CSV table of C-alpha atoms in Angstrom, one decimal:
chain,number,residue,atom,x,y,z
N,29,MET,CA,14.7,-47.6,-9.3
N,30,SER,CA,16.6,-47.0,-6.4
N,31,THR,CA,15.0,-45.3,-3.3
N,32,TRP,CA,17.2,-42.6,-3.6
N,33,TRP,CA,15.9,-41.6,-7.4
N,34,ARG,CA,12.4,-42.0,-6.2
N,35,ARG,CA,12.9,-39.6,-3.3
N,36,SER,CA,14.4,-37.0,-6.1
N,37,MET,CA,11.7,-37.3,-8.6
N,38,LEU,CA,9.0,-36.9,-5.3
N,39,ILE,CA,10.8,-33.7,-4.3
N,40,VAL,CA,11.0,-32.6,-7.8
N,41,ILE,CA,6.9,-33.1,-8.5
N,42,ILE,CA,6.3,-31.2,-5.2
N,43,GLY,CA,8.5,-28.3,-5.9
N,44,ILE,CA,6.6,-28.1,-9.7
N,45,MET,CA,3.0,-28.2,-7.7
N,46,VAL,CA,3.9,-25.7,-5.5
N,47,ALA,CA,5.6,-23.4,-8.3
N,48,THR,CA,2.1,-23.6,-10.2
N,49,SER,CA,0.1,-23.1,-6.8
N,50,LEU,CA,2.0,-19.7,-6.4
N,51,TRP,CA,1.6,-18.9,-10.1
N,52,ALA,CA,-2.0,-19.3,-9.8
N,53,ILE,CA,-2.4,-17.4,-7.0
N,54,GLY,CA,-0.5,-14.5,-8.4
N,55,GLU,CA,-2.4,-14.4,-11.3
N,56,LEU,CA,-5.8,-14.8,-9.4
N,57,TYR,CA,-4.5,-11.5,-7.5
N,58,SER,CA,-3.4,-9.8,-10.7
N,59,ILE,CA,-7.0,-9.6,-11.8
N,60,MET,CA,-8.8,-9.3,-8.8
N,61,PRO,CA,-10.1,-5.6,-8.5
N,62,ALA,CA,-7.9,-4.5,-5.6
N,63,GLY,CA,-6.5,-1.2,-5.7
N,64,GLN,CA,-3.3,0.4,-6.5
N,65,LEU,CA,-1.3,3.4,-5.0
N,66,GLN,CA,0.5,4.3,-8.3
N,67,HIS,CA,3.9,6.6,-7.6
N,68,THR,CA,3.9,8.6,-10.9
N,69,ASP,CA,6.4,11.7,-11.2
N,70,ALA,CA,9.9,12.4,-9.9
N,71,ALA,CA,8.4,14.3,-7.0
N,72,GLY,CA,7.1,11.1,-5.6
N,73,VAL,CA,3.6,12.2,-6.0
N,74,VAL,CA,1.2,9.5,-5.3
N,75,GLN,CA,-1.3,9.1,-7.9
N,76,ALA,CA,-5.0,8.2,-6.7
N,77,ALA,CA,-6.2,4.8,-6.1
N,78,GLN,CA,-8.6,2.5,-4.3
N,79,LEU,CA,-8.1,1.1,-0.8
N,80,SER,CA,-10.6,-1.4,-0.6
N,81,GLN,CA,-10.6,-4.2,2.2
N,82,THR,CA,-7.5,-5.5,1.4
N,83,SER,CA,-5.5,-3.4,-1.2
N,84,ILE,CA,-2.1,-3.7,-2.7
N,85,LEU,CA,0.1,-1.0,-3.3
N,86,SER,CA,1.5,-1.4,-6.6
N,87,GLN,CA,3.5,0.7,-9.3
N,88,GLN,CA,1.6,1.5,-12.5
N,89,HIS,CA,2.7,-1.4,-14.5
N,90,ARG,CA,1.6,-4.9,-13.5
N,91,GLY,CA,5.0,-6.3,-15.0
N,92,GLN,CA,6.3,-3.8,-12.5
N,93,GLN,CA,4.6,-4.7,-9.0
N,94,ARG,CA,7.6,-4.5,-6.6
N,95,ALA,CA,5.0,-3.4,-3.7
N,96,GLU,CA,3.4,-4.5,-0.2
N,97,LEU,CA,0.1,-5.8,0.6
N,98,VAL,CA,-1.6,-3.4,3.0
N,99,ASP,CA,-5.3,-4.4,4.9
N,100,ALA,CA,-6.7,-1.0,4.9
N,101,SER,CA,-9.4,-2.1,7.6
N,102,THR,CA,-6.9,-3.8,10.1
N,103,VAL,CA,-3.0,-2.3,9.5
N,104,ARG,CA,-2.4,0.5,11.8
N,105,ARG,CA,0.8,2.5,11.4
N,106,ALA,CA,1.3,4.3,15.0
N,107,SER,CA,4.3,5.6,16.3
N,108,ASN,CA,6.0,2.1,15.9
N,109,GLY,CA,5.9,2.1,12.5
N,110,LYS,CA,4.7,-1.5,12.7
N,111,GLN,CA,2.3,-2.9,9.4
N,112,HIS,CA,0.3,-6.1,10.4
N,113,TYR,CA,-0.9,-9.0,7.8
N,114,ILE,CA,-4.0,-10.4,9.0
N,115,GLY,CA,-6.0,-13.4,7.8
N,116,ALA,CA,-5.2,-15.8,4.8
N,117,SER,CA,-5.8,-14.0,1.9
N,118,GLN,CA,-3.8,-11.3,3.1
N,119,GLU,CA,-1.2,-13.8,4.0
N,120,LEU,CA,-1.4,-15.2,0.4
N,121,GLY,CA,-1.1,-11.9,-1.1
N,122,CYS,CA,1.6,-10.9,1.0
N,123,LEU,CA,3.6,-13.8,0.1
N,124,GLN,CA,2.8,-13.6,-3.5
N,125,LEU,CA,4.4,-10.2,-3.7
N,126,ALA,CA,7.0,-10.6,-1.1
N,127,MET,CA,8.5,-13.3,-3.3
N,128,LYS,CA,9.6,-11.0,-6.1
N,129,SER,CA,12.1,-9.4,-4.0
N,130,MET,CA,13.3,-11.8,-1.3
N,131,PRO,CA,13.9,-15.5,-1.0
N,132,VAL,CA,10.8,-18.0,-0.6
N,133,THR,CA,12.1,-18.7,3.2
N,134,LYS,CA,12.4,-14.9,4.1
N,135,ALA,CA,8.9,-14.2,2.5
N,136,PHE,CA,7.4,-16.9,4.9
N,137,GLU,CA,8.9,-15.7,7.8
N,138,GLN,CA,8.0,-11.9,6.9
N,139,CYS,CA,4.2,-13.0,6.2
N,140,ARG,CA,3.4,-15.6,9.0
N,141,LYS,CA,4.8,-14.6,12.0
N,142,PRO,CA,2.3,-13.6,15.0
N,143,GLN,CA,0.8,-10.5,14.6
N,144,PRO,CA,-0.3,-8.9,17.7
N,145,GLU,CA,-3.8,-7.7,18.2
N,146,GLU,CA,-4.4,-4.2,16.6
N,147,GLU,CA,-4.3,-1.3,19.2
N,148,ASN,CA,-7.0,1.2,19.5
N,149,SER,CA,-9.0,-0.4,16.4
N,150,SER,CA,-12.2,0.7,18.2
N,151,LEU,CA,-11.6,4.1,18.6
N,152,PRO,CA,-13.1,6.5,16.3
N,153,ASP,CA,-11.8,9.9,15.1
N,154,SER,CA,-12.8,12.5,17.8
N,155,ASN,CA,-14.8,14.4,15.4
N,156,GLU,CA,-16.3,11.5,13.7
N,157,GLU,CA,-19.8,11.1,14.5
N,158,GLN,CA,-20.9,7.6,14.4
N,159,GLN,CA,-24.5,7.5,13.4
N,160,GLY,CA,-26.4,6.7,10.5
N,161,ASN,CA,-24.9,5.1,6.9
N,162,TYR,CA,-22.7,6.8,4.6
N,163,ALA,CA,-20.6,5.6,1.9
N,164,GLY,CA,-17.5,6.0,3.6
N,165,LYS,CA,-14.9,9.3,5.0
N,166,VAL,CA,-13.4,11.9,2.8
N,167,TYR,CA,-10.5,13.7,4.2
N,168,LEU,CA,-9.6,17.3,2.4
N,169,THR,CA,-6.1,17.7,3.0
N,170,PHE,CA,-4.3,21.2,2.0
N,171,ASP,CA,-0.5,21.6,1.4
N,172,ASP,CA,2.1,24.3,1.3
N,173,GLY,CA,0.2,27.4,2.7
N,174,PRO,CA,-1.0,29.0,4.5
N,175,SER,CA,-1.2,31.9,1.5
N,176,LYS,CA,-3.4,34.7,0.5
N,177,LEU,CA,-5.9,31.5,-0.9
N,178,THR,CA,-6.3,30.2,2.5
N,179,ALA,CA,-8.9,32.5,3.5
N,180,SER,CA,-11.2,31.7,0.4
N,181,VAL,CA,-10.6,27.5,1.5
N,182,LEU,CA,-11.6,28.5,4.9
N,183,ASP,CA,-14.5,30.3,4.0
N,184,MET,CA,-15.8,27.6,1.4
N,185,LEU,CA,-15.4,25.1,4.4
N,186,ALA,CA,-17.1,26.9,6.8
N,187,GLU,CA,-19.9,27.5,4.3
N,188,HIS,CA,-20.3,23.7,4.3
N,189,HIS,CA,-19.5,22.9,7.9
N,190,ILE,CA,-16.6,20.7,6.7
N,191,LYS,CA,-13.3,20.2,8.7
N,192,ALA,CA,-10.1,19.4,6.7
N,193,THR,CA,-6.4,19.1,7.5
N,194,PHE,CA,-3.5,21.6,6.7
N,195,PHE,CA,-0.3,20.7,6.0
N,196,VAL,CA,1.6,24.0,6.3
N,197,LEU,CA,5.2,25.3,5.7
N,198,GLY,CA,7.0,27.0,8.5
N,199,GLU,CA,7.7,30.1,6.5
N,200,LYS,CA,4.5,30.7,5.5
N,201,VAL,CA,3.0,30.4,9.0
N,202,LYS,CA,5.5,33.4,9.8
N,203,GLN,CA,4.1,35.1,6.5
N,204,TYR,CA,0.6,34.4,7.2
N,205,PRO,CA,0.1,33.8,10.9
N,206,GLU,CA,-3.4,35.3,11.2
N,207,LEU,CA,-4.3,32.3,8.6
N,208,ALA,CA,-2.7,29.5,10.7
N,209,LYS,CA,-4.5,31.0,13.7
N,210,ARG,CA,-7.7,30.6,12.2
N,211,ILE,CA,-7.2,27.2,10.7
N,212,VAL,CA,-6.9,26.1,14.3
N,213,GLU,CA,-9.7,28.6,15.8
N,214,GLU,CA,-12.2,27.1,13.2
N,215,GLY,CA,-11.3,23.3,14.3
N,216,HIS,CA,-9.0,22.0,11.2
N,217,SER,CA,-6.1,19.8,12.0
N,218,ILE,CA,-2.8,21.0,11.2
N,219,GLY,CA,0.4,19.4,10.5
N,220,ASN,CA,4.1,19.6,9.6
N,221,HIS,CA,4.8,20.0,6.1
N,222,SER,CA,8.9,21.1,6.6
N,223,TYR,CA,9.9,24.7,6.7
N,224,ASN,CA,10.3,25.9,3.2
N,225,HIS,CA,9.7,22.9,1.1
N,226,ARG,CA,12.8,23.0,-0.9
N,227,TYR,CA,13.9,19.5,-1.7
N,228,ASN,CA,17.6,19.9,-2.2
N,229,GLU,CA,18.1,21.4,1.2
N,230,LEU,CA,15.3,19.1,3.1
N,231,TYR,CA,16.4,15.9,1.9
N,232,GLU,CA,20.1,16.0,0.8
N,233,SER,CA,20.9,16.8,4.4
N,234,PRO,CA,19.7,14.9,7.6
N,235,GLU,CA,21.0,17.9,9.5
N,236,GLN,CA,18.4,20.4,7.1
N,237,PHE,CA,15.8,17.7,7.9
N,238,VAL,CA,15.7,17.7,11.4
N,239,ASN,CA,16.2,21.2,11.7
N,240,GLN,CA,13.4,22.2,9.5
N,241,LEU,CA,10.8,19.8,11.2
N,242,VAL,CA,11.7,21.2,14.3
N,243,GLU,CA,11.5,24.8,13.3
N,244,THR,CA,8.3,24.4,11.8
N,245,SER,CA,6.8,22.9,14.8
N,246,GLU,CA,8.2,25.6,17.1
N,247,THR,CA,6.8,28.2,14.5
N,248,ILE,CA,3.3,26.7,14.3
N,249,TYR,CA,3.3,26.7,18.5
N,250,GLU,CA,4.5,30.1,18.8
N,251,VAL,CA,1.9,31.3,16.4
N,252,THR,CA,-1.1,29.1,17.3
N,253,GLY,CA,-0.2,27.3,20.7
N,254,VAL,CA,-0.4,23.7,19.0
N,255,VAL,CA,2.5,21.6,18.9
N,256,PRO,CA,1.1,19.4,15.5
N,257,TYR,CA,1.7,15.2,15.5
N,258,LEU,CA,0.7,15.1,11.8
N,259,PHE,CA,3.6,15.4,9.2
N,260,ARG,CA,3.6,15.1,5.4
N,261,ALA,CA,6.7,14.8,3.5
N,262,PRO,CA,7.1,17.3,0.5
N,263,GLY,CA,6.6,15.0,-2.8
N,264,GLY,CA,5.6,12.8,-0.6
N,265,SER,CA,7.6,9.8,1.3
N,266,PHE,CA,7.7,7.9,-1.7
N,267,GLY,CA,11.8,8.2,-3.2
N,268,ASN,CA,12.4,10.8,-0.5
N,269,MET,CA,12.0,9.1,2.9
N,270,ASP,CA,14.1,6.1,3.7
N,271,ARG,CA,13.7,3.7,6.5
N,272,SER,CA,16.1,5.6,9.0
N,273,TYR,CA,14.0,9.1,8.1
N,274,LEU,CA,10.7,7.7,8.6
N,275,LYS,CA,11.4,5.7,11.7
N,276,ALA,CA,12.9,8.9,13.4
N,277,VAL,CA,9.8,10.7,12.3
N,278,GLU,CA,7.6,8.3,13.9
N,279,ASP,CA,9.6,7.8,17.2
N,280,ALA,CA,9.9,11.5,17.7
N,281,GLY,CA,5.7,11.5,17.9
N,282,TYR,CA,4.8,12.3,14.5
N,283,MET,CA,2.3,10.4,12.4
N,284,VAL,CA,3.1,10.5,8.6
N,285,TYR,CA,0.3,10.7,6.1
N,286,ASP,CA,0.4,10.4,2.1
N,287,TRP,CA,-2.7,10.2,0.1
N,288,ASN,CA,-4.5,7.8,-2.0
N,289,VAL,CA,-6.3,10.6,-3.9
N,290,ASP,CA,-3.9,13.0,-6.1
N,291,SER,CA,-6.2,16.0,-7.5
N,292,GLY,CA,-3.2,16.7,-9.9
N,293,ASP,CA,-3.6,20.2,-8.7
N,294,SER,CA,0.2,20.5,-8.9
N,295,ARG,CA,1.3,18.8,-12.0
N,296,SER,CA,1.7,22.1,-14.0
N,297,ARG,CA,1.1,26.0,-13.3
N,298,GLU,CA,-1.3,25.5,-16.3
N,299,VAL,CA,-3.6,23.2,-14.9
N,300,THR,CA,-7.6,23.9,-14.9
N,301,ALA,CA,-10.2,23.5,-12.5
N,302,GLU,CA,-12.1,21.2,-14.7
N,303,GLU,CA,-8.7,18.8,-15.0
N,304,ILE,CA,-8.6,18.8,-11.0
N,305,MET,CA,-12.2,17.7,-10.9
N,306,LYS,CA,-11.6,15.1,-13.8
N,307,ALA,CA,-8.4,13.6,-11.9
N,308,VAL,CA,-10.6,13.4,-8.8
N,309,LYS,CA,-13.6,11.9,-10.2
N,310,GLU,CA,-11.4,9.1,-11.8
N,311,SER,CA,-9.9,8.2,-8.9
N,312,ARG,CA,-11.2,4.8,-7.8
N,313,VAL,CA,-13.8,5.1,-5.2
N,314,SER,CA,-13.3,3.6,-1.6
N,315,ASP,CA,-14.5,3.9,1.9
N,316,ARG,CA,-11.8,6.1,3.1
N,317,MET,CA,-10.1,8.9,0.6
N,318,ILE,CA,-7.3,11.2,1.5
N,319,VAL,CA,-7.5,14.1,-1.1
N,320,LEU,CA,-4.4,15.8,-2.0
N,321,LEU,CA,-5.1,19.5,-2.9
N,322,HIS,CA,-2.8,22.5,-2.4
N,323,ASP,CA,-3.8,26.3,-0.7
N,324,SER,CA,-0.3,28.0,-1.8
N,325,ALA,CA,-0.4,31.6,-3.7
N,326,THR,CA,-0.4,29.5,-7.0
N,327,HIS,CA,-3.5,27.3,-6.8
N,328,GLY,CA,-6.4,29.6,-7.6
N,329,GLU,CA,-7.7,26.8,-9.9
N,330,THR,CA,-7.7,24.4,-6.7
N,331,VAL,CA,-10.1,26.9,-4.9
N,332,ALA,CA,-12.2,27.2,-8.1
N,333,ALA,CA,-12.6,23.5,-8.3
N,334,LEU,CA,-13.3,23.1,-4.5
N,335,PRO,CA,-17.2,23.7,-4.5
N,336,GLU,CA,-17.7,21.0,-6.9
N,337,ILE,CA,-15.3,18.6,-4.9
N,338,ILE,CA,-17.7,19.0,-2.3
N,339,ALA,CA,-20.5,18.5,-4.2
N,340,TYR,CA,-19.0,15.3,-5.5
N,341,PHE,CA,-18.4,13.8,-2.4
N,342,GLN,CA,-21.5,14.7,-0.6
N,343,THR,CA,-23.8,13.2,-3.5
N,344,ARG,CA,-22.1,10.1,-2.9
N,345,ASP,CA,-23.0,10.1,0.6
N,346,TYR,CA,-19.6,10.8,2.1
N,347,GLN,CA,-18.7,12.2,5.3
N,348,PHE,CA,-15.9,14.7,5.7
N,349,PHE,CA,-13.4,14.4,8.5
N,350,SER,CA,-10.0,16.0,9.2
N,351,ILE,CA,-7.1,13.5,10.3
N,352,ASN,CA,-6.1,13.4,14.2
N,353,GLU,CA,-4.2,11.1,16.2
N,354,HIS,CA,-7.0,8.2,15.5
N,355,THR,CA,-6.8,8.6,12.2
N,356,GLN,CA,-5.2,5.4,10.5
N,357,PRO,CA,-2.0,6.9,8.8
N,358,ILE,CA,-1.7,6.2,5.2
N,359,THR,CA,2.1,5.9,3.6
N,360,SER,CA,3.4,4.6,0.4
N,361,ARG,CA,5.6,2.0,0.3
N,362,LEU,CA,9.3,2.4,0.8
N,363,ALA,CA,11.2,2.9,-2.5
N,364,GLU,CA,14.2,0.4,-3.4
N,365,THR,CA,16.5,3.5,-3.7
N,366,ILE,CA,15.8,6.8,-2.8
N,367,LYS,CA,16.4,9.7,-5.2
N,368,TRP,CA,18.8,11.5,-2.9
N,369,ASP,CA,22.7,11.2,-2.8
N,370,ARG,CA,22.9,11.2,1.0
N,371,LYS,CA,23.7,9.0,4.2
N,372,PRO,CA,20.8,7.7,6.4
N,373,LEU,CA,19.4,9.6,9.0
N,374,SER,CA,22.2,8.7,12.3
N,375,ASP,CA,20.9,7.6,15.8
N,376,LYS,CA,22.1,10.8,17.0
N,377,GLN,CA,20.3,12.7,14.6
N,378,ALA,CA,17.3,10.8,15.3
N,379,GLN,CA,17.6,11.3,19.1
N,380,GLN,CA,18.0,15.3,18.5
N,381,LEU,CA,14.7,15.1,16.4
N,382,LYS,CA,13.0,12.8,19.4
N,383,GLU,CA,14.6,15.2,22.0
N,384,ARG,CA,13.8,18.6,20.6
N,385,THR,CA,10.3,17.8,19.7
N,386,ALA,CA,9.5,16.5,23.1
N,387,GLU,CA,10.7,19.5,24.7
N,388,LEU,CA,8.5,21.6,22.7
N,389,ARG,CA,5.6,19.4,23.1
N,390,LYS,CA,6.6,19.8,27.2
N,391,LYS,CA,6.7,23.6,26.8
N,392,ALA,CA,3.1,23.2,25.3
N,393,GLU,CA,1.8,20.8,27.9
N,394,GLY,CA,3.0,23.4,30.7
N,395,SER,CA,1.7,26.6,29.1
């Protein structure tokens, strides 16, 4: 047998061994109790999921997994939007998932490049008291307000000494300025959630997107004196935000937050408080739970369910916090294709968003 033939056979055997090993690793990860972040409806709503020390963000069906590995305790998406894989198990998971959508050599390059030390990893949330033992942190977040229901939500939060986060609409802040002021005055966080929440305007036109973000931040500042640094995309970032949009928002100084617990309160107008509570209870428990709720005028059942939601987390020794600049962002992975027929947000438009936001922040600092 020739030397060439022996070498060829050796290469084939090594290839089979490598493929078998990768298959075994894939099977191991598929049965591990890692969490899933499920993307369910056409609006890009993110289903509740467990985020353990090492979590896999995936689609609802195992056979359709096309996701990225995220280490929930060590990945920090700051304004540069970078993600870091740290540790051997994370690297293996990264390889296993990355190879589903890219060549092997590219996957190895992506998952094994040197990782910088995480910045600000030791900084606690400013409103988090680092004392005693607790099961984890829970962040109640309310979208689409303020509305006539927001006062009841604020009353309930005050009664239980809880701080929360409100992602508000610019047009609603103008309509209910006193409630927007109260959100800030009572120590809650306030975030930008677009001006009018109209998907076809917001997501089909890069110009509209930029204008809506800036106008909303301007309105929040005029009413409350605060320029928000938090942003939540209406419908969630999955399928709505492409890489150009996400980078532009982060470069403008915003931190993007989705959620990992979907209360289901926006699935239909007929949803009941019992169904909302059931969805929360069926969410996988993790040490950091960002709960999606709504306080717009049509969400009376959310207000009805809120006392039980609070009690549920309290009985499990969770502590409640509002999102601030030190809270680790959570965003869903970028979709392979977006739902909108549009061009990427241009460098010029991104620069406009950055400059207009910077001018507003400078104005706030000087006032």
